[in-house]
mmCIF file of C-alpha atoms in Angstrom:
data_model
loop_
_atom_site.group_PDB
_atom_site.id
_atom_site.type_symbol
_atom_site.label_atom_id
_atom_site.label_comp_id
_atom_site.label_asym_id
_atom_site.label_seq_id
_atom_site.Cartn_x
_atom_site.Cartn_y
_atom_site.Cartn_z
ATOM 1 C CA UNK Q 1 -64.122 44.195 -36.571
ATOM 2 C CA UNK Q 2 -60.132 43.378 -36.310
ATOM 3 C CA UNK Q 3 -57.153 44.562 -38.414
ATOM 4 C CA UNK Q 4 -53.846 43.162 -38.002
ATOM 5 C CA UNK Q 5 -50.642 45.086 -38.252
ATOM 6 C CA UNK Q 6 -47.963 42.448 -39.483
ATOM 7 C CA UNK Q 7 -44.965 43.061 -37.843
ATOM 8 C CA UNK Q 8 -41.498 42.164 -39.843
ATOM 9 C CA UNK Q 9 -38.344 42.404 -38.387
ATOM 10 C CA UNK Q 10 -37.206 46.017 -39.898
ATOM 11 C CA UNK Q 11 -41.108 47.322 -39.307
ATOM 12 C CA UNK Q 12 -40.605 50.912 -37.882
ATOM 13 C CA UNK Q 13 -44.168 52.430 -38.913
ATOM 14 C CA UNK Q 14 -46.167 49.330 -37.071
ATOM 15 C CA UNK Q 15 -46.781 51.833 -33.938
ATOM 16 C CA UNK Q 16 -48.140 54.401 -35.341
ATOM 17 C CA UNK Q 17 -50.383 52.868 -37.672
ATOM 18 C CA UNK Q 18 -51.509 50.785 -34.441
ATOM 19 C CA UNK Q 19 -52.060 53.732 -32.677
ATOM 20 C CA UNK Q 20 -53.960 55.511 -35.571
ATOM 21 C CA UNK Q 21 -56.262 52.647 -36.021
ATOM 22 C CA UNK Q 22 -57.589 51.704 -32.060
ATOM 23 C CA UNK Q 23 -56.995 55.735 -30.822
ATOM 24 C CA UNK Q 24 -58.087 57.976 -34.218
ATOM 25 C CA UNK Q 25 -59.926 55.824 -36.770
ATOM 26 C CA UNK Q 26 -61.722 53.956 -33.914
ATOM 27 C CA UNK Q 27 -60.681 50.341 -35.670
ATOM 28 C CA UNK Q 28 -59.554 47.488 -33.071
ATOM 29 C CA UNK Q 29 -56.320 46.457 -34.475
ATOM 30 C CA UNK Q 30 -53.770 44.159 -33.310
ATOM 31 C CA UNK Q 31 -50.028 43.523 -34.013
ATOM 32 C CA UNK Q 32 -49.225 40.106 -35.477
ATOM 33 C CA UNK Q 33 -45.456 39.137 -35.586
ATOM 34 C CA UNK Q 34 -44.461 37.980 -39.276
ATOM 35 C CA UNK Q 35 -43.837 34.520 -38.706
ATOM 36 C CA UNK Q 36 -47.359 33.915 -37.125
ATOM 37 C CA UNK Q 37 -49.184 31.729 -39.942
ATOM 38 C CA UNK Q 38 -52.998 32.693 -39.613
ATOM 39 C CA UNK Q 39 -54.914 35.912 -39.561
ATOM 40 C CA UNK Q 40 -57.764 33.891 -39.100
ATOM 41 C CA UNK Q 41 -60.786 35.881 -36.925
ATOM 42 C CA UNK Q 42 -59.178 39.388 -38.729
ATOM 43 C CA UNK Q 43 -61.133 41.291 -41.433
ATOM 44 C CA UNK Q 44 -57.997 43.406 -42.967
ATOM 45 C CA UNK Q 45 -54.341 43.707 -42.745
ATOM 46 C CA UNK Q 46 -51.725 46.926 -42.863
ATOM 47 C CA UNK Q 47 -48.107 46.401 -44.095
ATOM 48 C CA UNK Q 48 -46.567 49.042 -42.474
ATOM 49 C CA UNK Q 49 -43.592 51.446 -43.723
ATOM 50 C CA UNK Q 50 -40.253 50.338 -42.472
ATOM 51 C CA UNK Q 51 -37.171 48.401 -43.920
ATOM 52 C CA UNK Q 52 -38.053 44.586 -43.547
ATOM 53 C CA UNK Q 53 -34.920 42.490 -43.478
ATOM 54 C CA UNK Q 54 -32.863 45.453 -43.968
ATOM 55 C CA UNK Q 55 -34.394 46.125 -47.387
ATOM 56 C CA UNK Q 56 -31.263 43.369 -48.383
ATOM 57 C CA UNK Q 57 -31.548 41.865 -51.665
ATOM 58 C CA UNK Q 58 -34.651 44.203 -53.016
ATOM 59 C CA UNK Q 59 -37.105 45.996 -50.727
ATOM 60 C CA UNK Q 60 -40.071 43.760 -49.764
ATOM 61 C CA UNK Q 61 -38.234 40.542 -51.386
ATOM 62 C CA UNK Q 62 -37.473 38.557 -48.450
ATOM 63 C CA UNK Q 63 -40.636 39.562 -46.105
ATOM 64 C CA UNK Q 64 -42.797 38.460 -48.982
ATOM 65 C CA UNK Q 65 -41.722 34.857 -48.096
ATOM 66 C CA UNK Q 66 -42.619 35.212 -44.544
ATOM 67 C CA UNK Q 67 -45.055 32.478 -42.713
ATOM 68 C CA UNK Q 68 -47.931 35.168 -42.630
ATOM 69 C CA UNK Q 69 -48.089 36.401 -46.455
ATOM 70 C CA UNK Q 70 -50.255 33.285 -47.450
ATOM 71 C CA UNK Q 71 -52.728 34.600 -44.971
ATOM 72 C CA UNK Q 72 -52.224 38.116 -46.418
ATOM 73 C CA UNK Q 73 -53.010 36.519 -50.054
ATOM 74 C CA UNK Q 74 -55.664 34.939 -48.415
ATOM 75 C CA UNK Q 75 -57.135 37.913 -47.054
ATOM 76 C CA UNK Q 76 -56.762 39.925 -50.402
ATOM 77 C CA UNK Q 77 -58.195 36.877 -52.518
ATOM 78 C CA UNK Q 78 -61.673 37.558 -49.980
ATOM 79 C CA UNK Q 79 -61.921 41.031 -51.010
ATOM 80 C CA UNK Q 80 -60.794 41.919 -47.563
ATOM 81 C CA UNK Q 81 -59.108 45.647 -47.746
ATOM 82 C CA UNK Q 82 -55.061 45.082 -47.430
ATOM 83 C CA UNK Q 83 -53.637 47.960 -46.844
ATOM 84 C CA UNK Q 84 -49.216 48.568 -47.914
ATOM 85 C CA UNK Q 85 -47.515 51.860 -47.195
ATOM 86 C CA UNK Q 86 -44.228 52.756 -47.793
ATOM 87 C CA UNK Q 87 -42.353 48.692 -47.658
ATOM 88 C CA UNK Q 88 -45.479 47.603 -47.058
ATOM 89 C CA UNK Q 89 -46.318 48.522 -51.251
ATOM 90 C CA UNK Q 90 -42.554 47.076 -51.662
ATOM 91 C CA UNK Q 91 -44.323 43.436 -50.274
ATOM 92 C CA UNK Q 92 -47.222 44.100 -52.185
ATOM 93 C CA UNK Q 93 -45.560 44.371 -55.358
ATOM 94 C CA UNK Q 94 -43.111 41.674 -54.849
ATOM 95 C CA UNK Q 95 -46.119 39.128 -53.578
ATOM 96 C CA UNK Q 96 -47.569 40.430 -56.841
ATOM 97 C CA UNK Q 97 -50.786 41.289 -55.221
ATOM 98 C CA UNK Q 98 -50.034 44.530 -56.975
ATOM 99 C CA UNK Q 99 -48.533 45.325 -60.103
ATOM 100 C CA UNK Q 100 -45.240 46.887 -61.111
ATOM 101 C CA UNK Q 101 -42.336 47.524 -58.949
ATOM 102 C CA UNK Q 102 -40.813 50.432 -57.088
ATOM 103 C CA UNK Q 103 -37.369 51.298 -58.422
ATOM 104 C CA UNK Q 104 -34.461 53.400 -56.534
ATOM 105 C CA UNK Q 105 -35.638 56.940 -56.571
ATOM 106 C CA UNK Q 106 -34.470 58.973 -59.758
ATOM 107 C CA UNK Q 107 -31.754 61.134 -57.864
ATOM 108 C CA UNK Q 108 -30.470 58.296 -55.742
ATOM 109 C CA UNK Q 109 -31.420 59.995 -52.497
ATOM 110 C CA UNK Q 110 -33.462 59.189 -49.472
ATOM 111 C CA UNK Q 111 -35.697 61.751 -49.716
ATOM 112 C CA UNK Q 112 -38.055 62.338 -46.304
ATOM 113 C CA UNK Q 113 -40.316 65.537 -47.094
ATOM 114 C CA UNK Q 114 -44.035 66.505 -47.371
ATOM 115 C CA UNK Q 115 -45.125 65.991 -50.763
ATOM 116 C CA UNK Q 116 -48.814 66.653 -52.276
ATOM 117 C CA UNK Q 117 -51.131 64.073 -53.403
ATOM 118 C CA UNK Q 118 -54.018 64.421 -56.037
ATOM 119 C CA UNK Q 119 -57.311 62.222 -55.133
ATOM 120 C CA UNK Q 120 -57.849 60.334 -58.274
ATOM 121 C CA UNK Q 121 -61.146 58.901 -59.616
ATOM 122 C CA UNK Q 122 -60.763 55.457 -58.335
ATOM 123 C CA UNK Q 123 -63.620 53.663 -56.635
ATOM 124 C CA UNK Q 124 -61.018 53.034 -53.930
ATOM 125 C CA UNK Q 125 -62.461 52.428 -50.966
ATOM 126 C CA UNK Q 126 -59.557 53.948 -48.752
ATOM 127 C CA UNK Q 127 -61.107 56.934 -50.506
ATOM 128 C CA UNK Q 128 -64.271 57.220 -50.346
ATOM 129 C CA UNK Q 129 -64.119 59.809 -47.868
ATOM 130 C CA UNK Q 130 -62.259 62.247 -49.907
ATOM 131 C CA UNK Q 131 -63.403 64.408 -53.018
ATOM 132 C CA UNK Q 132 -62.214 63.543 -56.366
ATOM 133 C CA UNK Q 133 -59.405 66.129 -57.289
ATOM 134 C CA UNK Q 134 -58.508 67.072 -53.763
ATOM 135 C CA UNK Q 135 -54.971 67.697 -53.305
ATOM 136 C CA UNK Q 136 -53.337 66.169 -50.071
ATOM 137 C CA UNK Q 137 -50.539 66.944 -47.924
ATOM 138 C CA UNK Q 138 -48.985 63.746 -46.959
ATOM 139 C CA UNK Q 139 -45.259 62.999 -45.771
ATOM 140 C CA UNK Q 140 -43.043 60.371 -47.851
ATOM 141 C CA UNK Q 141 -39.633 58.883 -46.097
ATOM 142 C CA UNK Q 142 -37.955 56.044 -48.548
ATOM 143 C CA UNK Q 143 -35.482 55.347 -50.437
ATOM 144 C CA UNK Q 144 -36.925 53.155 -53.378
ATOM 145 C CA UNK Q 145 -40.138 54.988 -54.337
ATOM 146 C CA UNK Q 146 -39.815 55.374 -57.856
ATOM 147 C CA UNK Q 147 -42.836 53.016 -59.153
ATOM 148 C CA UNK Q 148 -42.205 51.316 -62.518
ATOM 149 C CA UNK Q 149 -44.253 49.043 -64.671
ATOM 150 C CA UNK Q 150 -44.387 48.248 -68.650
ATOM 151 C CA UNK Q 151 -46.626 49.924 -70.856
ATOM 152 C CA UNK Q 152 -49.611 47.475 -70.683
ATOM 153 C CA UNK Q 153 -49.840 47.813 -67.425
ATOM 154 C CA UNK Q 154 -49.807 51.115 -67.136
ATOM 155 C CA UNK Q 155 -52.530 50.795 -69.518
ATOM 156 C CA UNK Q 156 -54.438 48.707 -67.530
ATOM 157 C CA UNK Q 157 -53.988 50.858 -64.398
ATOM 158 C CA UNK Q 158 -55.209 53.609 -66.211
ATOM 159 C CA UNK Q 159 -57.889 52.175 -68.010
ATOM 160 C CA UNK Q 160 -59.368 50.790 -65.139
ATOM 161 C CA UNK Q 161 -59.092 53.930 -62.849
ATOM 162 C CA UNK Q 162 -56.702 52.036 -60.809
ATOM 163 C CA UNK Q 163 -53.905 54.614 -59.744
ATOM 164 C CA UNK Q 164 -55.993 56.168 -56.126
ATOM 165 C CA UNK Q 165 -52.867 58.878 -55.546
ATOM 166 C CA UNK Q 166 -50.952 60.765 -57.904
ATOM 167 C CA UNK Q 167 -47.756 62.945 -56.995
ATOM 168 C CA UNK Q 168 -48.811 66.323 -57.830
ATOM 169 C CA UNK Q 169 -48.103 70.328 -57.256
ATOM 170 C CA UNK Q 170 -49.599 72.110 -54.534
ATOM 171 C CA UNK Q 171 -52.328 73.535 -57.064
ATOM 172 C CA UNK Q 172 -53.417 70.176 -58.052
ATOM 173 C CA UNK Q 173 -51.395 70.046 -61.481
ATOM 174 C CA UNK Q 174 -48.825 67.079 -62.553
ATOM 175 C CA UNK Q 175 -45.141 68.125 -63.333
ATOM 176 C CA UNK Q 176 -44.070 67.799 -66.411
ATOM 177 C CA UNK Q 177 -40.309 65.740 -65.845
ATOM 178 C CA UNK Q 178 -39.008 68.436 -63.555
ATOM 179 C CA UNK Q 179 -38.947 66.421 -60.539
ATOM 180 C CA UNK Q 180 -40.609 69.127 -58.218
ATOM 181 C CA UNK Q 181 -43.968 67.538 -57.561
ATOM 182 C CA UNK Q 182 -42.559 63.967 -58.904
ATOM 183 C CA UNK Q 183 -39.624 63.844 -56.298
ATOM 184 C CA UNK Q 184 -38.796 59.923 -56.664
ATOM 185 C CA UNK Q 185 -39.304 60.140 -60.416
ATOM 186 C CA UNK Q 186 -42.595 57.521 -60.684
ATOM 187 C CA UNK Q 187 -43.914 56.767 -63.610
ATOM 188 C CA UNK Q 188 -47.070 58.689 -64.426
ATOM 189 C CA UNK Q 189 -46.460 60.759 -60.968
ATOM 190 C CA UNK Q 190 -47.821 57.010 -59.657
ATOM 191 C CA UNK Q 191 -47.972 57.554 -55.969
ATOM 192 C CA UNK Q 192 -50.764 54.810 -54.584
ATOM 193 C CA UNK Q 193 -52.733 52.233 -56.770
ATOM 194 C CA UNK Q 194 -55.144 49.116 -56.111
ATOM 195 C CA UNK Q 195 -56.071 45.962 -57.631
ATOM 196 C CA UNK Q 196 -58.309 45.107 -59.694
ATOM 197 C CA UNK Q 197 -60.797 44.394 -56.743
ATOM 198 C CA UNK Q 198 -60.193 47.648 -55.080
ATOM 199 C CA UNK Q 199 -59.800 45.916 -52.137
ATOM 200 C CA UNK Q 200 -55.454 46.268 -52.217
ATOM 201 C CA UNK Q 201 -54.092 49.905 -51.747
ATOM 202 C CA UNK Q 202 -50.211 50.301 -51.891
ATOM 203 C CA UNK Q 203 -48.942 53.932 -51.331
ATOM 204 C CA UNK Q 204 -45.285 55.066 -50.978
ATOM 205 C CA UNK Q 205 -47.030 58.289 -48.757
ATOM 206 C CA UNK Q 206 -47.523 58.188 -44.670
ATOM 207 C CA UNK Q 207 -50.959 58.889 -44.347
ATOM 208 C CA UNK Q 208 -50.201 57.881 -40.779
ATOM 209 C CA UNK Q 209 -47.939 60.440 -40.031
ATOM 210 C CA UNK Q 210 -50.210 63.042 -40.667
ATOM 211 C CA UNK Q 211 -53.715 61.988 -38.595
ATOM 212 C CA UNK Q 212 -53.625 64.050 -35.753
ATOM 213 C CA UNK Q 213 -53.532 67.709 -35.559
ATOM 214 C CA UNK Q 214 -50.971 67.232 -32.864
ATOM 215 C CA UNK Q 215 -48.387 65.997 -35.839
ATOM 216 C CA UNK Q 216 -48.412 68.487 -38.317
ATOM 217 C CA UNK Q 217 -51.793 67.678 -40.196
ATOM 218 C CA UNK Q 218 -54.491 65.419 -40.559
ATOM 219 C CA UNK Q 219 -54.968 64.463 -44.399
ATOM 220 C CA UNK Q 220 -54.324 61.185 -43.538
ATOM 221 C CA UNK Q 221 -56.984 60.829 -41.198
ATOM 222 C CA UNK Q 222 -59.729 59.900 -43.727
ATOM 223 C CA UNK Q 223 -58.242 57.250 -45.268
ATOM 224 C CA UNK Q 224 -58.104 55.282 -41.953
ATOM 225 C CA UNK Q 225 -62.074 56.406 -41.387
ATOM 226 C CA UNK Q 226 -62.663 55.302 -44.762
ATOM 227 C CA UNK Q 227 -61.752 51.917 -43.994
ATOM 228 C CA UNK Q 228 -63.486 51.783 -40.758
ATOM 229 C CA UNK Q 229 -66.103 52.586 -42.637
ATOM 230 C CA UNK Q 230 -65.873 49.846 -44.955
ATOM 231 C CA UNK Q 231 -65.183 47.296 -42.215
ATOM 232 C CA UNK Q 232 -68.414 48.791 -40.854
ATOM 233 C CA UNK Q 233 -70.267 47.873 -44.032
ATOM 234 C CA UNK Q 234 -69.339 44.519 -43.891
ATOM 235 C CA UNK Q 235 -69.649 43.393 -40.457
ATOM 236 C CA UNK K 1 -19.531 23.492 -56.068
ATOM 237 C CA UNK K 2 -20.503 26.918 -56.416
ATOM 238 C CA UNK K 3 -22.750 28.463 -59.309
ATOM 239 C CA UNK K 4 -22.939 32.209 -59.475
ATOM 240 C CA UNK K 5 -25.988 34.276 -60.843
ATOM 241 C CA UNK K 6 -25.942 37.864 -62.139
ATOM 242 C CA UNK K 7 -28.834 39.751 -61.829
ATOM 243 C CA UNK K 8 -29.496 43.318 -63.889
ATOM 244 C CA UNK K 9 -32.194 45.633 -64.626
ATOM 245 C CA UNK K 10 -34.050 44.873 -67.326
ATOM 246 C CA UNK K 11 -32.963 47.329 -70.684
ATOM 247 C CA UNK K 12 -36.175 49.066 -70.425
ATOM 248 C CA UNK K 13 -35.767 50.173 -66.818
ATOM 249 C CA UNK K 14 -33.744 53.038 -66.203
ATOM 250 C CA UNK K 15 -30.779 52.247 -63.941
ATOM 251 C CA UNK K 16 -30.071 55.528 -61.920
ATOM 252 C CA UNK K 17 -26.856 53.896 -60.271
ATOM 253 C CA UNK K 18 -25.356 53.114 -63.741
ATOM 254 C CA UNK K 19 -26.036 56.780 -64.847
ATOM 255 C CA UNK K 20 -23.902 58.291 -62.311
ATOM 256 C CA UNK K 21 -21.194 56.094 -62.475
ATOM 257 C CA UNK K 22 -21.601 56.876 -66.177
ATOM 258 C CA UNK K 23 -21.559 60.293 -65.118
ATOM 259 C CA UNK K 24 -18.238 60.270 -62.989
ATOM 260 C CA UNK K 25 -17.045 58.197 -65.665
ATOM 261 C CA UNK K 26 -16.945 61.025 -68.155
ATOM 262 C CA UNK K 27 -16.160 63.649 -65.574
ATOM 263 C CA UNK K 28 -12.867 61.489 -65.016
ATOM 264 C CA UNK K 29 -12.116 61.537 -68.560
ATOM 265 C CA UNK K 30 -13.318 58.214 -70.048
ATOM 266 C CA UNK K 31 -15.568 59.566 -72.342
ATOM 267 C CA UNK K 32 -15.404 56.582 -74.636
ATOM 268 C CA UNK K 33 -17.641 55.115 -72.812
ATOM 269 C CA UNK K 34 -20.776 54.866 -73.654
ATOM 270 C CA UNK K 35 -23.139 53.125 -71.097
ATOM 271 C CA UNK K 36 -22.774 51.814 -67.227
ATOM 272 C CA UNK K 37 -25.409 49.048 -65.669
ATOM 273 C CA UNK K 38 -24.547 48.332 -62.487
ATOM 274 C CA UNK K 39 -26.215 44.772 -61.469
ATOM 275 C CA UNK K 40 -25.640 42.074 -58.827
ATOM 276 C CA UNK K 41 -23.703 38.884 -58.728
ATOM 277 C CA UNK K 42 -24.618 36.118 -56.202
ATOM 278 C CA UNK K 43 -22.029 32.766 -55.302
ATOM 279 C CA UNK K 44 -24.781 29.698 -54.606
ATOM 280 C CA UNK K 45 -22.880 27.307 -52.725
ATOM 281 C CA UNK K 46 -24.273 23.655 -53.271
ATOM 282 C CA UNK K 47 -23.580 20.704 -52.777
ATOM 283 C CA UNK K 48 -21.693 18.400 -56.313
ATOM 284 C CA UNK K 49 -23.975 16.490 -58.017
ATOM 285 C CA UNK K 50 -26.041 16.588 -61.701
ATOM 286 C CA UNK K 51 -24.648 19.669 -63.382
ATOM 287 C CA UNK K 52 -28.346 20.109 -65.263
ATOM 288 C CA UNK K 53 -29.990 19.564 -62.018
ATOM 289 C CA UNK K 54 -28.004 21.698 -59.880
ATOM 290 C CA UNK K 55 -28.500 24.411 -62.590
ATOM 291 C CA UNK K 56 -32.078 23.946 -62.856
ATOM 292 C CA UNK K 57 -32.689 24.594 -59.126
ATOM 293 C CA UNK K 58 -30.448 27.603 -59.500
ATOM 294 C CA UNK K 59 -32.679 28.664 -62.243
ATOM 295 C CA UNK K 60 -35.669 27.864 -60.068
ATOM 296 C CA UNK K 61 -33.777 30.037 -56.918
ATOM 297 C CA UNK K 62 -32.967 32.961 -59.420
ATOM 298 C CA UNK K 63 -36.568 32.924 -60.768
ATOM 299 C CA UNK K 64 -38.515 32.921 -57.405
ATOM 300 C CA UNK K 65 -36.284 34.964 -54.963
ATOM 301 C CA UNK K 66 -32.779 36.583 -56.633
ATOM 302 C CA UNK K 67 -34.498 37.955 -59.410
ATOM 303 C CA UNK K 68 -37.762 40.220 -59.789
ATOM 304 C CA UNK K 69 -38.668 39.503 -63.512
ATOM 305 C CA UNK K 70 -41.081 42.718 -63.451
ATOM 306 C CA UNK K 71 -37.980 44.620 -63.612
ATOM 307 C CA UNK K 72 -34.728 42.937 -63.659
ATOM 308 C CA UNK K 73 -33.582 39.501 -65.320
ATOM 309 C CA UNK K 74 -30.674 37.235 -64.799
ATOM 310 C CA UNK K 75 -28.373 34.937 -66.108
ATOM 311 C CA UNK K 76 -25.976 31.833 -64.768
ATOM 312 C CA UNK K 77 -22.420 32.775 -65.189
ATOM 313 C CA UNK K 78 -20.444 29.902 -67.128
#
């Protein structure tokens, strides 16, 4: 079992998701440097949070063109979990291996505060190790957050259980447009969704950040088991 | 020769940077106005040759990199 961490120039979350997978979630991973062009002998990737290429010309746009993505594709396309948080959803959306786009937040600021997160009833696997309904506390930290996509898609999202995190308030309950719980303005209070497969997560939230008791709290933690799990399974 | 390509949000997507410079608009006292997009303009520098061909592999450039057509479209400036 092997996950690589792809490494763009502008990555600043690689380390701690490195560190999170070998020293908490107990899952061997490796970095691999963007312009590498095979992730063969890996069984899942992690696009880590960060500003690739300086987030110049649209956040995600230019890494999505880097030497490794085919791999990446390749990896999703196997049912292999991929894994995007923060700029590493930005590159999922722009490869298209998710839907929609993430749009400058509503209010124009960078906004880097705890937010809460409802556990949705996806067949995620990232989540199978949470309860349906639980509320999370998990850090955000970007600038362009604000997910967007057109009504059928949303449809589709929805229809097929597809949104896995939901921006929500502290008792579990969505905000209704007053930008408390919903501080980037997503549609839907979108915070994380996958593909079709299940096998692609992208979340704007640091699940990272919060793993270790050490940091400030550990809701993140079973998202990274989860997958260990799942690599588990498969091996 | 040089082609240039503007790039906006598409109608449907709200465009938080036009809104407040819609906003200071009006604060200012140019309340006639009624709506700000604020978009991007890029300057392709290529090399002369076959106007429709140079413009198609603008249009090919705009498509695949300049332009994310989930949200935003673009046009080539005359």
């Amino acid at each position: 079992m092997k996950a690589a961490v792809v490494v763009f120039p502008g990555s600043n979350c690689d380390h701690d998701i490195h560190h999170v997978l070998n020293e908490v979630a107990g899952v061997p991973a490796e970095y691999v440097w963007h312009g590498e062009s095979s992730l063969a002998g890996y069984d899942a990737a992690v696009l880590p949070g960060g500003f690739s290429y300086g987030d110049y010309l649209r956040c995600g746009a230019i890494a999505r063109f880097s030497p490794i993505m085919p791999e990446v594709e390749r990896l999703a396309r196997e049912g292999r979990p991929v894994l995007g948080i923060c700029n590493g959803f930005q590159v999922l959306t722009e490869c298209h291996l998710l839907p929609g786009a993430l749009l400058r937040n509503r209010k124009l600021k960078f906004l880097c505060q705890d937010v809460h997160l409802r556990v949705e009833p996806s067949a995620s696997l990232y989540a199978a190790k949470y309860r349906k309904g639980e509320v999370l506390r998990i850090p955000i930290a970007h600038m362009d957050g604000n997910y967007f996509c057109d009504p059928d898609t949303l449809r589709e999202l929805e229809e097929g259980k597809r949104v896995v995190f939901r921006y929500v308030r502290p008792d579990g309950t969505r905000e209704d447009g007053d930008g408390t719980a919903n501080p980037n303005g997503a549609l839907a209070s979108i915070a994380g969704i996958m593909n079709k497969e299940g096998n692609v997560l992208g979340m704007m939230p640091h699940p990272e950040r919060v793993s270790e008791a050490a940091l400030g709290g550990t809701d993140g933690r079973r998202l990274f088991q989860a997958l260990k799990k799942f690599l588990e399974g498969r091996a | 020769m040089q082609l240039k390509v503007q790039v906006f949000l598409k109608a449907a997507v709200l465009d938080p940077q036009g809104k407040a410079v819609l906003g200071s608009l009006h604060s200012m006292g140019f309340t006639e106005v009624g709506d700000v997009r604020v978009g991007k303009v890029f300057s392709i520098q290529v090399p002369d040759g076959d106007p429709e061909t140079v413009k198609l592999r603008v249009e090919q450039m705009a498509a695949k990199l300049l332009c994310n057509p989930v949200i935003e479209e673009f046009a080539i400036l005359p």
